[in-house]
Coordinates of C-alpha atoms and ligand atoms in Angstrom, one line a residue:
M113 CA 0.0 0.1 -0.1
G114 CA 1.0 3.4 -0.8
L115 CA 0.1 7.1 0.9
L116 CA -0.6 10.1 -1.2
L117 CA -0.1 13.4 1.3
T118 CA -1.7 16.5 -1.4
G119 CA -1.2 19.3 -0.9
G120 CA 1.1 20.3 1.8
T121 CA 3.9 22.8 2.2
L122 CA 7.4 20.6 1.7
V123 CA 10.2 22.0 4.0
S124 CA 13.6 21.6 2.9
P125 CA 16.5 23.8 4.9
Q126 CA 16.6 25.3 1.4
G127 CA 12.9 26.6 1.5
T128 CA 9.4 25.3 1.7
R129 CA 7.0 24.4 -1.3
K130 CA 3.6 23.5 -2.0
A131 CA 3.9 19.7 -3.5
D132 CA 2.5 16.5 -3.3
L133 CA 4.2 13.7 -2.2
L134 CA 4.4 9.9 -3.2
I135 CA 5.4 7.0 -0.8
A136 CA 5.3 3.5 -2.6
G137 CA 6.1 0.7 0.7
E138 CA 8.9 2.1 2.7
K139 CA 10.7 4.6 0.3
I140 CA 9.6 8.2 -1.2
L141 CA 8.5 7.2 -5.2
A142 CA 8.3 11.0 -6.2
V143 CA 7.4 14.8 -5.4
E144 CA 5.4 16.6 -7.7
E145 CA 3.9 19.8 -7.8
T146 CA 0.9 18.1 -8.3
I147 CA 0.3 14.0 -8.2
P148 CA -3.3 13.3 -9.2
G149 CA -5.3 10.8 -7.1
H150 CA -6.3 9.3 -10.3
S151 CA -2.8 8.7 -11.0
V152 CA -1.7 6.4 -8.5
P153 CA -2.3 2.6 -7.4
G154 CA -6.0 2.3 -6.6
D155 CA -4.6 0.9 -2.6
T156 CA -2.7 4.2 -2.6
R157 CA -4.2 5.9 1.2
I158 CA -4.9 9.9 0.2
I159 CA -4.3 12.2 3.2
D160 CA -5.0 15.7 3.1
A161 CA -2.1 18.1 4.5
S162 CA -3.3 21.3 3.0
G163 CA -2.4 23.4 5.9
M164 CA 0.7 21.3 6.9
Y165 CA 4.3 21.5 6.8
V166 CA 5.3 18.3 5.5
L167 CA 9.3 17.9 6.5
P168 CA 11.8 14.6 7.0
G169 CA 11.6 13.0 10.0
F170 CA 13.5 14.7 12.7
I171 CA 16.6 13.4 14.1
D172 CA 17.6 13.2 17.6
A173 CA 21.0 12.5 17.8
H174 CA 21.9 12.3 21.2
T175 CA 19.7 10.4 23.4
H176 CA 19.9 7.6 26.4
Y177 CA 17.4 5.5 26.1
G178 CA 17.4 2.6 28.1
L179 CA 20.5 3.5 30.3
G180 CA 21.9 2.5 34.0
E181 CA 21.3 0.0 36.7
G182 CA 18.8 -1.6 38.8
E183 CA 17.2 1.9 41.2
D184 CA 18.9 4.5 38.6
R185 CA 17.7 2.8 35.2
T186 CA 16.6 5.5 33.1
A187 CA 12.2 5.5 33.1
D188 CA 11.8 4.7 29.8
G189 CA 13.6 1.6 27.6
F190 CA 14.0 2.0 24.2
Y191 CA 10.4 0.9 23.1
E192 CA 8.8 4.5 25.5
G193 CA 11.9 6.7 25.1
S194 CA 11.0 5.3 20.5
V195 CA 7.2 5.9 21.1
A196 CA 8.0 9.5 23.1
A197 CA 10.1 10.1 20.1
A198 CA 7.5 9.0 17.1
F199 CA 4.9 11.4 19.5
G200 CA 7.4 14.1 18.8
G201 CA 8.0 13.8 15.6
I202 CA 11.5 12.1 15.9
T203 CA 11.9 8.5 12.9
T204 CA 15.7 8.3 13.9
F205 CA 17.5 8.5 17.4
I206 CA 21.0 8.3 17.8
D207 CA 22.0 6.2 21.0
F208 CA 25.4 5.6 23.0
A209 CA 27.1 1.7 23.4
D210 CA 29.1 1.3 26.3
H211 CA 32.9 0.6 25.9
P212 CA 32.7 -2.5 26.9
R213 CA 35.1 -4.0 30.7
K214 CA 35.8 -6.9 28.2
G215 CA 35.0 -7.3 24.6
T216 CA 35.7 -5.1 21.8
L217 CA 34.3 -2.0 20.9
A218 CA 31.6 -3.3 18.1
E219 CA 31.0 -6.3 20.9
G220 CA 29.9 -3.2 22.7
A221 CA 27.8 -1.7 20.2
L222 CA 26.3 -5.1 19.0
T223 CA 25.2 -6.0 22.9
R224 CA 23.7 -1.7 22.0
I225 CA 21.8 -2.7 19.3
G226 CA 20.5 -5.9 20.9
E227 CA 19.2 -3.6 23.5
A228 CA 18.1 -1.4 21.6
K229 CA 15.3 -4.1 19.6
D230 CA 12.3 -2.9 21.1
S231 CA 12.5 0.8 18.9
V232 CA 9.4 1.4 17.3
I233 CA 12.0 3.8 14.9
D234 CA 15.0 3.2 13.0
F235 CA 18.6 3.9 15.3
A236 CA 22.2 4.3 15.4
L237 CA 25.0 4.5 17.7
H238 CA 27.9 6.3 18.5
Q239 CA 30.5 3.8 20.6
G240 CA 31.9 5.0 23.7
L241 CA 35.7 5.2 24.2
Y242 CA 37.0 4.9 27.5
R243 CA 40.7 3.0 27.2
M244 CA 43.3 2.7 24.6
H245 CA 45.2 -0.3 24.4
P246 CA 47.2 -2.0 21.3
D247 CA 44.3 -3.6 20.0
I248 CA 42.1 0.0 19.7
P249 CA 43.2 0.3 15.5
R250 CA 41.8 -2.7 14.3
E251 CA 38.6 -2.4 16.7
L252 CA 37.9 0.6 15.0
D253 CA 38.0 -0.9 11.8
E254 CA 35.8 -3.1 13.1
L255 CA 33.2 -1.1 14.5
K256 CA 33.4 1.1 11.0
R257 CA 32.0 -1.7 9.2
L258 CA 29.4 -2.5 11.0
G259 CA 28.4 1.2 10.7
V260 CA 29.6 3.1 13.7
T261 CA 31.4 6.1 12.7
A262 CA 31.5 8.0 15.1
L263 CA 32.7 8.0 19.0
K264 CA 31.9 9.5 22.2
L265 CA 34.2 11.0 24.8
F266 CA 33.9 12.1 27.5
T267 CA 36.4 14.3 29.6
T268 CA 34.4 14.2 32.9
Y269 CA 32.7 11.4 35.3
R270 CA 35.6 10.0 36.6
Q271 CA 33.5 8.2 39.3
F272 CA 31.8 6.5 36.3
G273 CA 34.7 4.9 34.6
V274 CA 34.2 6.5 31.3
Y275 CA 36.4 9.3 31.2
L276 CA 39.5 8.9 28.6
D277 CA 42.5 11.0 29.7
P278 CA 43.6 13.8 27.5
S279 CA 46.6 12.2 27.4
A280 CA 45.2 9.5 24.9
W281 CA 44.3 12.0 22.8
K282 CA 47.4 12.1 20.3
D283 CA 47.0 8.2 20.0
L284 CA 43.7 8.2 19.2
F285 CA 43.3 11.3 17.4
P286 CA 45.2 10.6 14.4
L287 CA 43.4 7.1 14.0
C288 CA 40.2 8.8 13.9
R289 CA 41.2 11.5 11.3
D290 CA 42.7 8.7 9.2
K291 CA 39.9 6.0 9.4
R292 CA 37.6 9.3 8.2
L293 CA 35.5 8.2 12.6
L294 CA 33.9 11.5 14.1
V295 CA 35.3 12.3 17.7
T296 CA 32.3 13.3 19.7
I297 CA 32.7 15.3 23.2
H298 CA 31.5 15.6 26.5
A299 CA 34.2 18.0 27.1
E300 CA 34.1 19.7 30.5
D301 CA 37.3 20.1 32.4
D302 CA 37.0 17.8 35.2
E303 CA 40.2 18.6 37.2
L304 CA 38.8 22.3 37.2
I305 CA 35.4 20.8 39.0
E306 CA 37.7 18.6 40.9
T307 CA 39.5 21.7 42.5
I308 CA 36.1 23.8 43.2
S309 CA 34.8 20.4 44.6
R310 CA 37.6 20.5 47.4
D311 CA 36.0 23.7 48.5
M312 CA 32.4 22.0 48.7
P313 CA 30.7 20.6 52.2
P314 CA 31.5 17.3 51.6
K315 CA 27.0 15.9 52.3
G316 CA 23.9 18.6 51.1
L317 CA 24.9 20.2 48.1
G318 CA 22.1 21.0 46.7
P319 CA 21.1 21.3 43.1
E320 CA 21.1 24.9 42.7
M321 CA 24.7 24.2 43.2
H322 CA 25.4 22.2 40.8
P323 CA 25.7 25.3 38.1
V324 CA 28.5 26.5 40.8
L325 CA 30.3 23.0 40.6
R326 CA 30.2 22.8 36.8
P327 CA 30.9 26.3 36.1
P328 CA 30.9 27.3 31.8
R329 CA 34.7 28.2 32.3
A330 CA 34.7 24.4 33.4
E331 CA 33.6 23.5 29.9
A332 CA 34.8 26.9 27.9
S333 CA 38.3 24.9 28.9
A334 CA 37.7 21.6 27.9
F335 CA 36.5 22.9 24.7
M336 CA 39.4 25.2 24.1
K337 CA 42.1 21.7 25.0
A338 CA 39.8 19.7 22.6
G339 CA 39.6 21.6 20.0
E340 CA 43.3 22.5 19.7
A341 CA 43.7 19.3 20.0
A342 CA 42.0 17.8 17.1
G343 CA 43.3 21.3 15.3
E344 CA 46.4 20.2 15.7
H345 CA 45.7 17.0 14.2
G346 CA 43.7 18.1 11.7
M347 CA 40.1 16.5 12.7
P348 CA 36.7 17.2 13.1
V349 CA 35.9 17.6 16.1
Y350 CA 31.7 17.7 17.6
F351 CA 31.1 18.6 21.1
V352 CA 27.6 17.4 22.7
H353 CA 25.4 19.7 24.2
V354 CA 27.3 23.1 24.4
S355 CA 25.4 24.9 27.3
S356 CA 26.7 28.3 27.2
E357 CA 27.5 31.6 25.6
D358 CA 31.9 30.7 27.2
A359 CA 31.9 27.2 25.6
L360 CA 29.9 29.0 22.5
R361 CA 33.1 31.9 22.3
V362 CA 35.5 28.9 22.5
V363 CA 33.9 27.0 19.3
R364 CA 34.1 30.2 17.3
K365 CA 37.8 31.1 18.7
L366 CA 38.6 27.4 17.0
R367 CA 36.7 28.0 13.9
K368 CA 38.6 31.2 13.3
G369 CA 41.5 28.8 13.7
G370 CA 40.3 26.7 11.3
V371 CA 39.4 24.0 13.5
R372 CA 36.1 22.2 11.9
V373 CA 33.9 22.4 15.0
V374 CA 30.7 20.9 14.7
A375 CA 28.4 22.1 18.0
E376 CA 25.4 20.0 19.1
T377 CA 23.3 22.4 21.8
A378 CA 19.6 20.9 23.7
P379 CA 16.3 22.2 24.1
H380 CA 16.6 22.5 27.6
Y381 CA 19.9 24.8 26.9
L382 CA 17.1 27.1 25.1
F383 CA 14.5 27.3 27.8
L384 CA 15.4 27.2 31.1
T385 CA 17.9 28.0 33.4
G386 CA 19.9 27.5 36.6
D387 CA 16.3 29.1 38.8
H388 CA 14.5 25.9 38.2
L389 CA 17.5 24.2 40.1
R390 CA 15.7 26.2 43.4
G391 CA 13.1 24.6 45.5
P392 CA 12.0 21.2 46.2
D393 CA 11.6 20.3 42.1
G394 CA 15.2 21.4 41.9
P395 CA 16.4 17.9 41.1
L396 CA 14.0 17.8 38.6
Y397 CA 15.7 20.0 36.0
L398 CA 19.4 18.2 36.6
M399 CA 21.5 17.8 34.1
T400 CA 25.5 17.9 33.4
P401 CA 26.4 20.3 32.2
P402 CA 24.2 22.5 34.1
L403 CA 21.1 24.8 32.9
R404 CA 22.5 28.5 32.9
T405 CA 21.0 31.8 32.9
E406 CA 19.1 33.6 30.5
R407 CA 21.5 35.3 28.7
D408 CA 22.5 32.2 27.7
N409 CA 19.3 30.8 26.5
R410 CA 19.5 33.4 24.1
I411 CA 22.8 33.8 22.9
L412 CA 22.4 29.9 22.2
I413 CA 19.1 31.0 20.0
E414 CA 20.3 33.2 18.5
A415 CA 23.8 31.2 17.5
L416 CA 21.0 28.7 16.4
S417 CA 18.9 31.1 14.0
R418 CA 22.2 32.1 13.0
G419 CA 23.6 28.3 12.1
E420 CA 26.4 29.0 14.3
I421 CA 25.2 25.8 16.4
D422 CA 24.7 22.9 14.2
I423 CA 22.0 20.5 15.5
V424 CA 19.7 20.3 18.3
A425 CA 19.4 16.7 20.2
T426 CA 17.9 16.2 23.3
D427 CA 20.0 13.9 25.7
H428 CA 16.5 12.6 26.7
C429 CA 18.1 10.5 29.6
S430 CA 13.9 10.3 31.6
Y431 CA 14.5 10.1 35.5
T432 CA 11.6 9.4 37.7
P433 CA 10.5 12.2 40.4
E434 CA 11.5 9.6 42.8
Q435 CA 14.8 9.0 41.6
K436 CA 15.8 12.3 40.6
K437 CA 14.5 13.6 44.7
R438 CA 16.2 10.3 46.2
T439 CA 18.9 12.2 47.5
G440 CA 19.1 16.1 47.7
D441 CA 23.4 16.0 46.7
C442 CA 23.8 17.6 43.0
R443 CA 26.8 14.8 42.8
F444 CA 24.4 12.3 43.2
I445 CA 21.5 12.9 41.8
P446 CA 21.4 11.8 38.2
A447 CA 21.6 13.4 35.2
G448 CA 19.2 14.1 32.8
V449 CA 16.2 14.9 31.9
P450 CA 13.5 13.9 29.3
G451 CA 12.8 15.9 26.3
S452 CA 12.4 13.7 22.4
G453 CA 8.7 13.8 22.3
E454 CA 8.9 17.6 23.2
A455 CA 11.9 19.3 21.2
A456 CA 9.9 20.2 18.1
V457 CA 7.2 22.0 19.1
L458 CA 10.0 23.7 22.1
L459 CA 12.2 24.5 18.3
Y460 CA 9.5 25.9 16.4
S461 CA 8.0 28.2 18.9
L462 CA 11.5 30.3 18.4
G463 CA 10.3 30.7 15.3
T464 CA 7.9 32.5 16.4
G465 CA 9.5 34.6 19.1
G466 CA 11.6 37.1 16.6
S467 CA 14.9 35.1 16.7
G468 CA 15.0 34.3 13.5
F469 CA 14.5 30.7 13.3
D470 CA 12.0 29.5 11.1
I471 CA 11.1 26.3 10.2
E472 CA 13.5 25.7 7.2
R473 CA 16.6 26.2 10.3
L474 CA 14.4 23.5 12.6
S475 CA 14.6 21.0 9.7
A476 CA 18.3 21.9 8.8
V477 CA 19.4 21.7 12.7
F478 CA 17.0 18.7 13.7
S479 CA 17.3 16.5 10.4
R480 CA 19.1 17.3 7.3
N481 CA 22.2 18.0 9.2
P482 CA 22.5 15.1 12.0
A483 CA 21.0 13.0 8.8
K484 CA 24.3 14.5 7.6
V485 CA 27.3 14.4 10.3
F486 CA 26.5 11.1 11.3
G487 CA 26.6 9.3 7.3
L488 CA 23.0 9.0 7.2
Y489 CA 22.2 11.2 4.6
P490 CA 20.2 11.7 2.2
E491 CA 18.3 7.8 3.1
K492 CA 17.4 9.7 6.3
G493 CA 17.2 13.9 7.1
S494 CA 15.9 14.3 3.2
L495 CA 13.0 14.0 0.8
Q496 CA 14.3 12.9 -2.4
P497 CA 12.5 10.2 -4.3
G498 CA 14.4 7.3 -3.5
T499 CA 14.7 7.4 0.3
D500 CA 13.4 5.9 3.2
A501 CA 10.1 7.7 3.6
D502 CA 10.6 9.1 6.6
I503 CA 8.4 11.9 7.6
V504 CA 6.5 14.2 9.8
V505 CA 3.3 16.4 9.2
F506 CA 3.7 19.5 11.3
S507 CA 0.5 21.9 11.8
P508 CA 1.2 25.3 12.7
D509 CA -2.2 25.5 14.4
K510 CA -2.5 22.8 16.7
E511 CA -2.1 24.7 20.4
G512 CA -1.5 23.0 23.3
T513 CA 1.0 23.4 26.7
L514 CA 2.7 20.8 28.1
S515 CA 2.5 18.7 31.2
A516 CA 2.7 15.1 32.9
A517 CA -0.4 14.7 31.7
T518 CA 0.0 15.3 28.1
V519 CA 3.7 13.7 27.8
K520 CA 4.8 10.5 26.2
T521 CA 7.9 9.9 28.2
M522 CA 7.6 7.4 31.6
A523 CA 9.3 9.7 33.6
G524 CA 6.4 11.2 34.8
Y525 CA 7.1 14.2 34.7
T526 CA 8.5 17.3 31.8
P527 CA 10.8 20.2 33.0
Y528 CA 8.4 22.1 30.2
D529 CA 5.6 22.1 32.2
G530 CA 2.6 25.0 31.9
F531 CA 4.6 25.4 28.6
R532 CA 2.0 27.0 25.7
Y533 CA 2.7 25.9 22.0
F534 CA 1.6 27.1 19.0
G535 CA 2.8 24.2 15.9
A536 CA 3.6 20.2 16.8
P537 CA 3.7 17.4 15.0
V538 CA 0.5 15.7 13.6
M539 CA 1.1 12.1 12.3
T540 CA 4.9 10.4 12.0
I541 CA 5.3 8.3 9.0
S542 CA 8.2 6.4 9.6
R543 CA 9.5 4.0 6.3
G544 CA 6.2 4.5 5.1
K545 CA 4.3 3.4 7.6
I546 CA 1.9 5.8 10.1
I547 CA 2.8 5.1 13.3
V548 CA 1.8 8.0 14.7
V549 CA -2.0 10.0 14.1
G550 CA -2.9 12.8 16.9
D551 CA -2.4 11.3 20.2
N552 CA -2.7 7.3 18.9
F553 CA 0.2 5.5 18.4
L554 CA -0.1 3.3 15.1
G555 CA 3.3 1.2 15.5
D556 CA 5.1 -2.0 16.5
R557 CA 7.3 -2.7 19.0
G558 CA 10.3 -4.0 17.3
T559 CA 10.1 -2.0 14.3
G560 CA 13.0 0.5 14.0
R561 CA 16.4 -1.2 12.2
F562 CA 19.7 -0.3 13.0
L563 CA 20.8 2.1 10.7
R564 CA 24.7 1.7 9.4
S565 CA 26.1 5.1 9.2
G566 CA 28.4 5.9 6.5
E567 CA 30.9 8.0 7.0
S568 CA 30.8 11.8 8.4
S569 CA 30.1 14.8 5.9
V570 CA 32.6 16.6 8.2
Y571 CA 35.4 14.4 6.1
Ligands
LIG622 O1 23.1 14.8 32.3 C1 23.1 14.9 31.2 N1 23.8 14.6 30.1 N2 22.8 12.7 31.4 C2 23.3 11.9 30.1 C3 24.6 11.8 29.8 C4 25.1 12.8 28.8 O2 26.2 13.3 29.8 O3 25.0 13.0 28.2
LIG623 ZN1 27.0 14.4 28.2
LIG624 ZN1 24.0 13.0 27.0

């Protein structure tokens, strides 16, 4: 069976145009100004998309579904997280595989692919690398053959065993450059954070102190060190979750010096501030890096609107209020907030705020750019005939209010509670199948496929 979307406004980063779009099976078959109903096979379902935007499905390039163990396991596993994402118009997500304590990097990725088996939409993976050893070059080749072409490094989180000492970069970076693997970094200066924490009380450091413990200068310092190292080796670098003006300034400086920097931010750094960390619900707003100030929000939104920030991804990491409030100390509160389901309405709302952010930019930062940077384009992130029919139909007229009652995450809350929106996804199509219409989920557990990523467009 096919689908014909008629009369919609098709969106690409280059502009919008009125056109019909025909889907046959899992693929987009044609995009033309008019595709008459009588010219398509008889079993084609015709959907009137007039008054709607028709966009390539959104891509959430930074998620943590099914993360952790025991009591600290996220509320959303791969099924729940991907359903929430689908309601938000997301048709592809990219999650993270840990560096296994025993076994190769590719084995780590295969384990994670197995864990993601219940996903309802397609997904790719970034591979964590937490240790160097002599087999790493061979393991990287194997990983690339499997279709994992981006690595994730941390300059912090020693206590979780993911920290990779920057002294390892001199060996790792040239390898990644030569093999054309993209290095993505959670960059905060651990030494600086450790120094600050020495002056902090051993107990009872509330969530409102999290931005003091992990200040923008820790982010900026780590960006500079990693960016300069990347530049010395003539390779690009990708910074996840840019949260502050200070870090953005470093991105600009590095680029000015010729380093190819890809910058990602997350909706919470555009809409929320450190003030949310005060009061009894403060723990619900704790993530790393922490929330900053209204000025940081504004500067990041402007940078996003100008194209200085390339990608928005949610860093969806959903713990329940019970989990978040188990300890009042910001060093022990499980970090992260849910967001996959809400990102599209939040981002679309930026367009009405006079920032210059428009629907084309939304499509660029939340679909085309991540598809290109993570080697999934044009199969994902485009409306080109012959590619996967991953599509979101977006109504500029749908209004609503975000609340715990309306969001789909199993976290049971949203950090955007009370947010009024005008414009939201109304239908999500994954490889030719309608999986969300309005408030109804029509997809099936386990239909999401692992996507083999090609080389990043930044190489
Ligand atoms: O607080 C966050 N962001 N939790 C998820 C892990 C990470 O650092 O991205
Ligand atoms: Zn991170
Ligand atoms: Zn993350």
